């Protein structure tokens, strides 16, 4: 029995297990079932059909939508559902990753953002399928940042940046010099270098210290969704406290607690900005999330997508980017 039949049988039985399951199924579930039957549903999104725009980060030509690596690498966020990362890993066989990359490239996405965990499947995709997707490495997946940088470039990364977890931790401890040293190390490999952050304070500290990355990777999403931490409980973002048992501190459901302040500050940043966690790990619809990020000044967005989400997500992004009124709603000029 083929894997497709196995998966279709599992989904059908799972959905049929409850009364009215077909009606209760999410769009993604309905979409996946239909695809497995060979009949994908017609999207309600009307495609502008004008291609996916690109921008520049150093010498690299980057699609305005970047394929995120969390789902492919297995770092799925789903609030208190502890089995989701294992489920995502089980779904993403190498063949499924190949299919996702191929579909993304077909729709105009030319860049993937992820860490060393994905290097083996990326190299297989390039070598066996002739894939051209570029890789931005987040310098994760090794014992040290410098080791991750070197291994990333050796494995084919077109660019490397310091991931938000490492940058936030170093900034919190006052180790900006360490970040600058690592940034300068990346530059020795002659690839564009960046700094990532969940906390806006990390960006501010780096700018104040005079760090000069080629681009920034900063979270941006609205705070208008059900599981967002209430504003009265926000005393300033502290990424190291978001797993705290103290309910007045942050849990794994917000990655940008001050979106308005983030937008205002990033308006002054002259380097290109990749916004990530724009859908707050699946809590915000792409149509709302992408619009908010682009209008908020992001030059690129990094979006984690299953294969059955790629087509519609790219159509949504393309329609927003091709809207002639977008520039009038952006206060920040395009920096990339």
PDB file of C-alpha atoms in Angstrom, residues 7-312:
ATOM      1  CA  UNK A   7      -2.238   8.958   4.658  1.00  0.00           C
ATOM      2  CA  UNK A   8      -5.569   9.368   2.915  1.00  0.00           C
ATOM      3  CA  UNK A   9      -7.054   6.440   4.844  1.00  0.00           C
ATOM      4  CA  UNK A  10      -5.785   7.870   8.137  1.00  0.00           C
ATOM      5  CA  UNK A  11      -7.250  11.304   7.460  1.00  0.00           C
ATOM      6  CA  UNK A  12     -10.573   9.956   6.298  1.00  0.00           C
ATOM      7  CA  UNK A  13     -10.950   7.735   9.362  1.00  0.00           C
ATOM      8  CA  UNK A  14      -9.872  10.552  11.677  1.00  0.00           C
ATOM      9  CA  UNK A  15     -12.346  13.036  10.238  1.00  0.00           C
ATOM     10  CA  UNK A  16     -15.143  10.503  10.173  1.00  0.00           C
ATOM     11  CA  UNK A  17     -14.636   9.678  13.828  1.00  0.00           C
ATOM     12  CA  UNK A  18     -16.748  12.598  15.003  1.00  0.00           C
ATOM     13  CA  UNK A  19     -20.253  13.679  13.982  1.00  0.00           C
ATOM     14  CA  UNK A  20     -20.190  16.359  11.331  1.00  0.00           C
ATOM     15  CA  UNK A  21     -16.445  15.945  10.851  1.00  0.00           C
ATOM     16  CA  UNK A  22     -16.524  17.141   7.262  1.00  0.00           C
ATOM     17  CA  UNK A  23     -18.075  20.401   8.358  1.00  0.00           C
ATOM     18  CA  UNK A  24     -15.788  20.747  11.373  1.00  0.00           C
ATOM     19  CA  UNK A  25     -12.599  20.116   9.427  1.00  0.00           C
ATOM     20  CA  UNK A  26     -10.310  23.104   8.994  1.00  0.00           C
ATOM     21  CA  UNK A  27      -9.541  24.506   5.555  1.00  0.00           C
ATOM     22  CA  UNK A  28      -6.113  22.857   5.709  1.00  0.00           C
ATOM     23  CA  UNK A  29      -7.651  19.460   6.533  1.00  0.00           C
ATOM     24  CA  UNK A  30     -10.197  19.742   3.731  1.00  0.00           C
ATOM     25  CA  UNK A  31      -7.487  20.910   1.363  1.00  0.00           C
ATOM     26  CA  UNK A  32      -5.157  18.036   2.221  1.00  0.00           C
ATOM     27  CA  UNK A  33      -7.888  15.418   1.895  1.00  0.00           C
ATOM     28  CA  UNK A  34      -8.944  16.782  -1.464  1.00  0.00           C
ATOM     29  CA  UNK A  35      -5.372  16.856  -2.676  1.00  0.00           C
ATOM     30  CA  UNK A  36      -4.814  13.245  -1.651  1.00  0.00           C
ATOM     31  CA  UNK A  37      -7.889  12.356  -3.728  1.00  0.00           C
ATOM     32  CA  UNK A  38      -6.384  14.280  -6.622  1.00  0.00           C
ATOM     33  CA  UNK A  39      -8.967  17.071  -6.460  1.00  0.00           C
ATOM     34  CA  UNK A  40      -7.685  20.169  -4.725  1.00  0.00           C
ATOM     35  CA  UNK A  41     -10.351  22.717  -3.772  1.00  0.00           C
ATOM     36  CA  UNK A  42     -10.628  25.906  -5.734  1.00  0.00           C
ATOM     37  CA  UNK A  43      -9.105  28.759  -3.794  1.00  0.00           C
ATOM     38  CA  UNK A  44     -11.298  31.691  -2.871  1.00  0.00           C
ATOM     39  CA  UNK A  45      -8.317  33.985  -3.434  1.00  0.00           C
ATOM     40  CA  UNK A  46      -8.175  35.659  -6.835  1.00  0.00           C
ATOM     41  CA  UNK A  47      -4.604  35.683  -8.061  1.00  0.00           C
ATOM     42  CA  UNK A  48      -3.215  38.882  -9.547  1.00  0.00           C
ATOM     43  CA  UNK A  49      -0.931  36.656 -11.621  1.00  0.00           C
ATOM     44  CA  UNK A  50       1.922  39.130 -11.945  1.00  0.00           C
ATOM     45  CA  UNK A  51       4.734  37.143 -10.412  1.00  0.00           C
ATOM     46  CA  UNK A  52       6.293  37.287  -6.953  1.00  0.00           C
ATOM     47  CA  UNK A  53       8.416  40.423  -6.503  1.00  0.00           C
ATOM     48  CA  UNK A  54      11.999  40.203  -5.260  1.00  0.00           C
ATOM     49  CA  UNK A  55      14.448  42.434  -3.428  1.00  0.00           C
ATOM     50  CA  UNK A  56      18.163  42.572  -2.688  1.00  0.00           C
ATOM     51  CA  UNK A  57      20.190  41.549   0.343  1.00  0.00           C
ATOM     52  CA  UNK A  58      23.754  42.266  -0.636  1.00  0.00           C
ATOM     53  CA  UNK A  59      24.310  40.536  -3.992  1.00  0.00           C
ATOM     54  CA  UNK A  60      21.456  38.084  -3.404  1.00  0.00           C
ATOM     55  CA  UNK A  61      18.143  38.414  -5.197  1.00  0.00           C
ATOM     56  CA  UNK A  62      15.537  37.349  -2.614  1.00  0.00           C
ATOM     57  CA  UNK A  63      11.832  36.664  -3.095  1.00  0.00           C
ATOM     58  CA  UNK A  64       9.616  38.859  -0.895  1.00  0.00           C
ATOM     59  CA  UNK A  65       8.300  35.614   0.628  1.00  0.00           C
ATOM     60  CA  UNK A  66      10.903  33.310   2.161  1.00  0.00           C
ATOM     61  CA  UNK A  67      10.067  29.711   3.002  1.00  0.00           C
ATOM     62  CA  UNK A  68      10.448  29.231   6.769  1.00  0.00           C
ATOM     63  CA  UNK A  69      12.311  26.272   8.207  1.00  0.00           C
ATOM     64  CA  UNK A  70      10.522  25.540  11.482  1.00  0.00           C
ATOM     65  CA  UNK A  71       7.948  23.191   9.996  1.00  0.00           C
ATOM     66  CA  UNK A  72      10.500  21.399   7.853  1.00  0.00           C
ATOM     67  CA  UNK A  73      13.017  21.174  10.707  1.00  0.00           C
ATOM     68  CA  UNK A  74      10.391  20.051  13.207  1.00  0.00           C
ATOM     69  CA  UNK A  75      10.212  23.093  15.504  1.00  0.00           C
ATOM     70  CA  UNK A  76       6.468  23.515  15.424  1.00  0.00           C
ATOM     71  CA  UNK A  77       4.798  25.876  17.873  1.00  0.00           C
ATOM     72  CA  UNK A  78       1.260  24.970  18.817  1.00  0.00           C
ATOM     73  CA  UNK A  79       0.750  26.310  22.316  1.00  0.00           C
ATOM     74  CA  UNK A  80       0.362  23.410  24.773  1.00  0.00           C
ATOM     75  CA  UNK A  81       0.133  20.605  22.195  1.00  0.00           C
ATOM     76  CA  UNK A  82       3.420  18.872  22.916  1.00  0.00           C
ATOM     77  CA  UNK A  83       3.094  16.252  20.175  1.00  0.00           C
ATOM     78  CA  UNK A  84       2.983  18.670  17.253  1.00  0.00           C
ATOM     79  CA  UNK A  85       6.725  18.805  16.569  1.00  0.00           C
ATOM     80  CA  UNK A  86       6.839  15.001  16.326  1.00  0.00           C
ATOM     81  CA  UNK A  87       3.798  15.069  14.048  1.00  0.00           C
ATOM     82  CA  UNK A  88       5.419  17.634  11.776  1.00  0.00           C
ATOM     83  CA  UNK A  89       8.631  15.611  11.607  1.00  0.00           C
ATOM     84  CA  UNK A  90       6.662  12.487  10.708  1.00  0.00           C
ATOM     85  CA  UNK A  91       4.859  14.305   7.904  1.00  0.00           C
ATOM     86  CA  UNK A  92       7.977  15.874   6.440  1.00  0.00           C
ATOM     87  CA  UNK A  93       9.790  12.974   4.869  1.00  0.00           C
ATOM     88  CA  UNK A  94      12.567  13.975   2.492  1.00  0.00           C
ATOM     89  CA  UNK A  95      10.196  13.415  -0.420  1.00  0.00           C
ATOM     90  CA  UNK A  96       7.594  15.698   1.141  1.00  0.00           C
ATOM     91  CA  UNK A  97      10.231  18.395   1.699  1.00  0.00           C
ATOM     92  CA  UNK A  98      11.256  18.045  -1.954  1.00  0.00           C
ATOM     93  CA  UNK A  99       7.632  18.495  -3.012  1.00  0.00           C
ATOM     94  CA  UNK A 100       7.284  21.567  -0.809  1.00  0.00           C
ATOM     95  CA  UNK A 101      10.454  23.172  -2.176  1.00  0.00           C
ATOM     96  CA  UNK A 102       9.506  22.387  -5.765  1.00  0.00           C
ATOM     97  CA  UNK A 103       6.061  23.913  -5.336  1.00  0.00           C
ATOM     98  CA  UNK A 104       7.506  26.964  -3.597  1.00  0.00           C
ATOM     99  CA  UNK A 105      10.009  27.526  -6.402  1.00  0.00           C
ATOM    100  CA  UNK A 106       7.279  27.039  -8.994  1.00  0.00           C
ATOM    101  CA  UNK A 107       5.290  29.823  -7.303  1.00  0.00           C
ATOM    102  CA  UNK A 108       8.244  32.211  -7.186  1.00  0.00           C
ATOM    103  CA  UNK A 109       9.845  31.566  -3.782  1.00  0.00           C
ATOM    104  CA  UNK A 110      13.608  31.388  -4.270  1.00  0.00           C
ATOM    105  CA  UNK A 111      14.877  31.340  -0.676  1.00  0.00           C
ATOM    106  CA  UNK A 112      14.603  29.072   2.365  1.00  0.00           C
ATOM    107  CA  UNK A 113      15.477  30.111   5.933  1.00  0.00           C
ATOM    108  CA  UNK A 114      16.486  27.374   8.349  1.00  0.00           C
ATOM    109  CA  UNK A 115      19.435  25.848  10.191  1.00  0.00           C
ATOM    110  CA  UNK A 116      21.893  23.007   9.851  1.00  0.00           C
ATOM    111  CA  UNK A 117      19.312  20.343  10.618  1.00  0.00           C
ATOM    112  CA  UNK A 118      17.923  20.904   7.134  1.00  0.00           C
ATOM    113  CA  UNK A 119      21.305  20.845   5.369  1.00  0.00           C
ATOM    114  CA  UNK A 120      21.211  17.154   4.364  1.00  0.00           C
ATOM    115  CA  UNK A 121      17.775  17.356   2.753  1.00  0.00           C
ATOM    116  CA  UNK A 122      18.680  20.654   1.089  1.00  0.00           C
ATOM    117  CA  UNK A 123      21.776  19.124  -0.466  1.00  0.00           C
ATOM    118  CA  UNK A 124      19.767  16.140  -1.670  1.00  0.00           C
ATOM    119  CA  UNK A 125      17.222  18.522  -3.179  1.00  0.00           C
ATOM    120  CA  UNK A 126      19.903  20.498  -4.988  1.00  0.00           C
ATOM    121  CA  UNK A 127      21.823  17.444  -6.187  1.00  0.00           C
ATOM    122  CA  UNK A 128      19.010  14.999  -6.971  1.00  0.00           C
ATOM    123  CA  UNK A 129      16.187  17.321  -8.041  1.00  0.00           C
ATOM    124  CA  UNK A 130      18.192  20.183  -9.494  1.00  0.00           C
ATOM    125  CA  UNK A 131      16.619  22.632  -7.067  1.00  0.00           C
ATOM    126  CA  UNK A 132      17.826  26.230  -7.062  1.00  0.00           C
ATOM    127  CA  UNK A 133      16.334  27.506  -3.803  1.00  0.00           C
ATOM    128  CA  UNK A 134      18.802  29.606  -1.798  1.00  0.00           C
ATOM    129  CA  UNK A 135      19.482  28.945   1.858  1.00  0.00           C
ATOM    130  CA  UNK A 136      19.765  31.545   4.601  1.00  0.00           C
ATOM    131  CA  UNK A 137      21.165  29.785   7.681  1.00  0.00           C
ATOM    132  CA  UNK A 138      20.198  30.927  11.178  1.00  0.00           C
ATOM    133  CA  UNK A 139      23.518  29.702  12.633  1.00  0.00           C
ATOM    134  CA  UNK A 140      21.774  27.106  14.756  1.00  0.00           C
ATOM    135  CA  UNK A 141      22.253  23.362  15.093  1.00  0.00           C
ATOM    136  CA  UNK A 142      25.892  23.290  16.217  1.00  0.00           C
ATOM    137  CA  UNK A 143      27.752  23.498  19.528  1.00  0.00           C
ATOM    138  CA  UNK A 144      28.912  27.061  18.928  1.00  0.00           C
ATOM    139  CA  UNK A 145      27.811  29.926  16.699  1.00  0.00           C
ATOM    140  CA  UNK A 146      31.150  30.008  14.896  1.00  0.00           C
ATOM    141  CA  UNK A 147      30.963  26.280  14.218  1.00  0.00           C
ATOM    142  CA  UNK A 148      27.425  26.736  12.874  1.00  0.00           C
ATOM    143  CA  UNK A 149      28.571  29.594  10.636  1.00  0.00           C
ATOM    144  CA  UNK A 150      31.422  27.618   9.072  1.00  0.00           C
ATOM    145  CA  UNK A 151      29.404  24.442   8.660  1.00  0.00           C
ATOM    146  CA  UNK A 152      26.517  26.388   7.129  1.00  0.00           C
ATOM    147  CA  UNK A 153      28.727  27.947   4.471  1.00  0.00           C
ATOM    148  CA  UNK A 154      30.426  24.607   3.819  1.00  0.00           C
ATOM    149  CA  UNK A 155      26.976  23.031   3.317  1.00  0.00           C
ATOM    150  CA  UNK A 156      25.937  25.674   0.787  1.00  0.00           C
ATOM    151  CA  UNK A 157      24.327  28.551   2.699  1.00  0.00           C
ATOM    152  CA  UNK A 158      24.124  31.752   0.667  1.00  0.00           C
ATOM    153  CA  UNK A 159      23.869  33.878   3.834  1.00  0.00           C
ATOM    154  CA  UNK A 160      24.138  33.416   7.594  1.00  0.00           C
ATOM    155  CA  UNK A 161      22.567  35.375  10.430  1.00  0.00           C
ATOM    156  CA  UNK A 162      22.606  35.158  14.214  1.00  0.00           C
ATOM    157  CA  UNK A 163      19.292  33.607  15.227  1.00  0.00           C
ATOM    158  CA  UNK A 164      16.948  35.410  17.595  1.00  0.00           C
ATOM    159  CA  UNK A 165      17.479  33.033  20.487  1.00  0.00           C
ATOM    160  CA  UNK A 166      21.257  33.504  20.475  1.00  0.00           C
ATOM    161  CA  UNK A 167      21.070  37.260  19.912  1.00  0.00           C
ATOM    162  CA  UNK A 168      18.442  37.875  22.599  1.00  0.00           C
ATOM    163  CA  UNK A 169      20.357  35.795  25.120  1.00  0.00           C
ATOM    164  CA  UNK A 170      23.655  37.569  24.416  1.00  0.00           C
ATOM    165  CA  UNK A 171      22.040  41.016  24.511  1.00  0.00           C
ATOM    166  CA  UNK A 172      20.313  40.251  27.809  1.00  0.00           C
ATOM    167  CA  UNK A 173      23.682  39.327  29.287  1.00  0.00           C
ATOM    168  CA  UNK A 174      25.337  42.454  27.891  1.00  0.00           C
ATOM    169  CA  UNK A 175      27.470  40.464  25.438  1.00  0.00           C
ATOM    170  CA  UNK A 176      27.054  42.716  22.422  1.00  0.00           C
ATOM    171  CA  UNK A 177      30.795  42.443  21.721  1.00  0.00           C
ATOM    172  CA  UNK A 178      30.334  38.689  21.279  1.00  0.00           C
ATOM    173  CA  UNK A 179      27.597  39.309  18.710  1.00  0.00           C
ATOM    174  CA  UNK A 180      29.810  41.782  16.873  1.00  0.00           C
ATOM    175  CA  UNK A 181      32.711  39.328  16.881  1.00  0.00           C
ATOM    176  CA  UNK A 182      30.482  36.607  15.405  1.00  0.00           C
ATOM    177  CA  UNK A 183      29.081  39.036  12.853  1.00  0.00           C
ATOM    178  CA  UNK A 184      32.597  39.927  11.728  1.00  0.00           C
ATOM    179  CA  UNK A 185      33.413  36.220  11.525  1.00  0.00           C
ATOM    180  CA  UNK A 186      30.502  35.666   9.130  1.00  0.00           C
ATOM    181  CA  UNK A 187      31.841  38.464   6.927  1.00  0.00           C
ATOM    182  CA  UNK A 188      35.103  36.561   6.429  1.00  0.00           C
ATOM    183  CA  UNK A 189      33.154  33.998   4.395  1.00  0.00           C
ATOM    184  CA  UNK A 190      32.038  36.678   1.938  1.00  0.00           C
ATOM    185  CA  UNK A 191      28.317  36.037   2.421  1.00  0.00           C
ATOM    186  CA  UNK A 192      25.675  38.530   3.623  1.00  0.00           C
ATOM    187  CA  UNK A 193      25.417  38.537   7.424  1.00  0.00           C
ATOM    188  CA  UNK A 194      22.442  39.377   9.606  1.00  0.00           C
ATOM    189  CA  UNK A 195      21.194  39.703  13.157  1.00  0.00           C
ATOM    190  CA  UNK A 196      17.946  38.103  14.333  1.00  0.00           C
ATOM    191  CA  UNK A 197      15.858  39.076  17.351  1.00  0.00           C
ATOM    192  CA  UNK A 198      12.555  38.459  19.064  1.00  0.00           C
ATOM    193  CA  UNK A 199      13.121  41.392  21.400  1.00  0.00           C
ATOM    194  CA  UNK A 200      13.174  44.915  20.016  1.00  0.00           C
ATOM    195  CA  UNK A 201      15.612  45.787  22.805  1.00  0.00           C
ATOM    196  CA  UNK A 202      18.140  43.455  21.182  1.00  0.00           C
ATOM    197  CA  UNK A 203      17.954  45.422  17.936  1.00  0.00           C
ATOM    198  CA  UNK A 204      18.237  48.711  19.802  1.00  0.00           C
ATOM    199  CA  UNK A 205      21.275  47.515  21.776  1.00  0.00           C
ATOM    200  CA  UNK A 206      23.006  46.330  18.608  1.00  0.00           C
ATOM    201  CA  UNK A 207      22.327  49.589  16.784  1.00  0.00           C
ATOM    202  CA  UNK A 208      23.499  51.619  19.784  1.00  0.00           C
ATOM    203  CA  UNK A 209      26.724  49.611  19.867  1.00  0.00           C
ATOM    204  CA  UNK A 210      27.326  50.321  16.189  1.00  0.00           C
ATOM    205  CA  UNK A 211      26.881  46.804  14.812  1.00  0.00           C
ATOM    206  CA  UNK A 212      26.515  46.775  11.016  1.00  0.00           C
ATOM    207  CA  UNK A 213      24.682  43.692   9.733  1.00  0.00           C
ATOM    208  CA  UNK A 214      23.629  43.465   6.104  1.00  0.00           C
ATOM    209  CA  UNK A 215      20.052  42.777   7.235  1.00  0.00           C
ATOM    210  CA  UNK A 216      17.847  42.189  10.270  1.00  0.00           C
ATOM    211  CA  UNK A 217      15.525  39.285  11.045  1.00  0.00           C
ATOM    212  CA  UNK A 218      12.930  40.582  13.512  1.00  0.00           C
ATOM    213  CA  UNK A 219       9.556  39.238  14.637  1.00  0.00           C
ATOM    214  CA  UNK A 220       6.414  41.146  13.697  1.00  0.00           C
ATOM    215  CA  UNK A 221       2.787  40.228  14.155  1.00  0.00           C
ATOM    216  CA  UNK A 222      -0.367  41.815  15.495  1.00  0.00           C
ATOM    217  CA  UNK A 223      -1.480  41.185  19.066  1.00  0.00           C
ATOM    218  CA  UNK A 224      -5.135  40.808  18.133  1.00  0.00           C
ATOM    219  CA  UNK A 225      -5.648  37.070  18.476  1.00  0.00           C
ATOM    220  CA  UNK A 226      -7.176  34.807  21.084  1.00  0.00           C
ATOM    221  CA  UNK A 227      -4.085  33.403  22.808  1.00  0.00           C
ATOM    222  CA  UNK A 228      -2.103  36.651  22.880  1.00  0.00           C
ATOM    223  CA  UNK A 229      -0.942  37.776  26.303  1.00  0.00           C
ATOM    224  CA  UNK A 230      -3.252  40.563  27.573  1.00  0.00           C
ATOM    225  CA  UNK A 231      -1.651  43.989  27.323  1.00  0.00           C
ATOM    226  CA  UNK A 232      -2.025  44.637  31.034  1.00  0.00           C
ATOM    227  CA  UNK A 233       0.328  41.715  31.674  1.00  0.00           C
ATOM    228  CA  UNK A 234       3.091  42.961  29.402  1.00  0.00           C
ATOM    229  CA  UNK A 235       5.903  44.672  31.236  1.00  0.00           C
ATOM    230  CA  UNK A 236       8.450  44.476  28.432  1.00  0.00           C
ATOM    231  CA  UNK A 237       9.491  41.504  26.337  1.00  0.00           C
ATOM    232  CA  UNK A 238      11.949  39.093  27.910  1.00  0.00           C
ATOM    233  CA  UNK A 239      12.521  36.099  25.658  1.00  0.00           C
ATOM    234  CA  UNK A 240      14.175  34.125  28.446  1.00  0.00           C
ATOM    235  CA  UNK A 241      11.049  34.388  30.579  1.00  0.00           C
ATOM    236  CA  UNK A 242       8.432  33.318  28.086  1.00  0.00           C
ATOM    237  CA  UNK A 243       8.374  29.792  29.498  1.00  0.00           C
ATOM    238  CA  UNK A 244       7.874  31.135  33.042  1.00  0.00           C
ATOM    239  CA  UNK A 245       5.115  29.730  35.226  1.00  0.00           C
ATOM    240  CA  UNK A 246       4.335  33.300  36.247  1.00  0.00           C
ATOM    241  CA  UNK A 247       1.184  34.144  34.302  1.00  0.00           C
ATOM    242  CA  UNK A 248       2.201  37.781  34.207  1.00  0.00           C
ATOM    243  CA  UNK A 249       5.137  36.855  32.017  1.00  0.00           C
ATOM    244  CA  UNK A 250       5.318  35.480  28.541  1.00  0.00           C
ATOM    245  CA  UNK A 251       4.420  32.049  27.348  1.00  0.00           C
ATOM    246  CA  UNK A 252       4.905  30.380  23.981  1.00  0.00           C
ATOM    247  CA  UNK A 253       2.149  32.335  22.287  1.00  0.00           C
ATOM    248  CA  UNK A 254       3.657  35.729  21.478  1.00  0.00           C
ATOM    249  CA  UNK A 255       6.833  36.653  19.669  1.00  0.00           C
ATOM    250  CA  UNK A 256       6.220  40.375  19.163  1.00  0.00           C
ATOM    251  CA  UNK A 257       4.571  41.981  22.162  1.00  0.00           C
ATOM    252  CA  UNK A 258       5.024  45.553  20.948  1.00  0.00           C
ATOM    253  CA  UNK A 259       4.203  45.595  17.215  1.00  0.00           C
ATOM    254  CA  UNK A 260       3.510  49.323  16.990  1.00  0.00           C
ATOM    255  CA  UNK A 261       6.803  50.189  18.679  1.00  0.00           C
ATOM    256  CA  UNK A 262       8.610  47.656  16.497  1.00  0.00           C
ATOM    257  CA  UNK A 263       7.204  49.201  13.315  1.00  0.00           C
ATOM    258  CA  UNK A 264       8.095  52.714  14.457  1.00  0.00           C
ATOM    259  CA  UNK A 265      11.669  51.792  15.383  1.00  0.00           C
ATOM    260  CA  UNK A 266      12.320  49.665  12.309  1.00  0.00           C
ATOM    261  CA  UNK A 267      11.284  52.630  10.166  1.00  0.00           C
ATOM    262  CA  UNK A 268      14.662  54.143  11.079  1.00  0.00           C
ATOM    263  CA  UNK A 269      16.654  51.046  10.143  1.00  0.00           C
ATOM    264  CA  UNK A 270      18.456  51.406   6.823  1.00  0.00           C
ATOM    265  CA  UNK A 271      19.261  47.746   6.230  1.00  0.00           C
ATOM    266  CA  UNK A 272      16.745  45.258   4.776  1.00  0.00           C
ATOM    267  CA  UNK A 273      14.370  43.635   7.251  1.00  0.00           C
ATOM    268  CA  UNK A 274      13.067  40.064   7.134  1.00  0.00           C
ATOM    269  CA  UNK A 275       9.977  39.810   9.360  1.00  0.00           C
ATOM    270  CA  UNK A 276       9.365  36.391  10.875  1.00  0.00           C
ATOM    271  CA  UNK A 277       6.709  34.802  13.089  1.00  0.00           C
ATOM    272  CA  UNK A 278       4.298  37.001  11.117  1.00  0.00           C
ATOM    273  CA  UNK A 279       1.423  34.534  11.649  1.00  0.00           C
ATOM    274  CA  UNK A 280       2.267  34.130  15.363  1.00  0.00           C
ATOM    275  CA  UNK A 281       2.888  30.425  14.766  1.00  0.00           C
ATOM    276  CA  UNK A 282      -0.418  29.814  13.026  1.00  0.00           C
ATOM    277  CA  UNK A 283      -2.664  32.028  15.150  1.00  0.00           C
ATOM    278  CA  UNK A 284      -3.231  34.682  12.474  1.00  0.00           C
ATOM    279  CA  UNK A 285      -4.570  34.134   8.956  1.00  0.00           C
ATOM    280  CA  UNK A 286      -1.998  34.781   6.193  1.00  0.00           C
ATOM    281  CA  UNK A 287      -4.206  37.427   4.547  1.00  0.00           C
ATOM    282  CA  UNK A 288      -4.099  39.512   7.724  1.00  0.00           C
ATOM    283  CA  UNK A 289      -0.563  38.620   8.773  1.00  0.00           C
ATOM    284  CA  UNK A 290       1.144  39.324   5.452  1.00  0.00           C
ATOM    285  CA  UNK A 291      -0.688  42.608   4.955  1.00  0.00           C
ATOM    286  CA  UNK A 292       0.273  43.785   8.448  1.00  0.00           C
ATOM    287  CA  UNK A 293       3.943  42.891   7.929  1.00  0.00           C
ATOM    288  CA  UNK A 294       4.355  44.484   4.500  1.00  0.00           C
ATOM    289  CA  UNK A 295       2.431  47.609   5.433  1.00  0.00           C
ATOM    290  CA  UNK A 296       4.446  47.724   8.660  1.00  0.00           C
ATOM    291  CA  UNK A 297       7.667  48.103   6.703  1.00  0.00           C
ATOM    292  CA  UNK A 298       9.043  44.575   6.324  1.00  0.00           C
ATOM    293  CA  UNK A 299      10.996  44.093   3.111  1.00  0.00           C
ATOM    294  CA  UNK A 300      10.593  40.316   3.212  1.00  0.00           C
ATOM    295  CA  UNK A 301       8.503  37.890   5.239  1.00  0.00           C
ATOM    296  CA  UNK A 302       9.535  34.427   6.363  1.00  0.00           C
ATOM    297  CA  UNK A 303       6.526  32.109   6.409  1.00  0.00           C
ATOM    298  CA  UNK A 304       6.432  28.500   7.486  1.00  0.00           C
ATOM    299  CA  UNK A 305       4.215  26.615   5.029  1.00  0.00           C
ATOM    300  CA  UNK A 306       3.074  23.051   4.560  1.00  0.00           C
ATOM    301  CA  UNK A 307       2.962  21.980   0.924  1.00  0.00           C
ATOM    302  CA  UNK A 308      -0.832  22.295   0.854  1.00  0.00           C
ATOM    303  CA  UNK A 309      -0.588  25.907   2.038  1.00  0.00           C
ATOM    304  CA  UNK A 310       2.059  27.140  -0.376  1.00  0.00           C
ATOM    305  CA  UNK A 311      -0.133  27.981  -3.366  1.00  0.00           C
ATOM    306  CA  UNK A 312      -2.705  30.041  -1.500  1.00  0.00           C
TER     307      UNK A 312
END
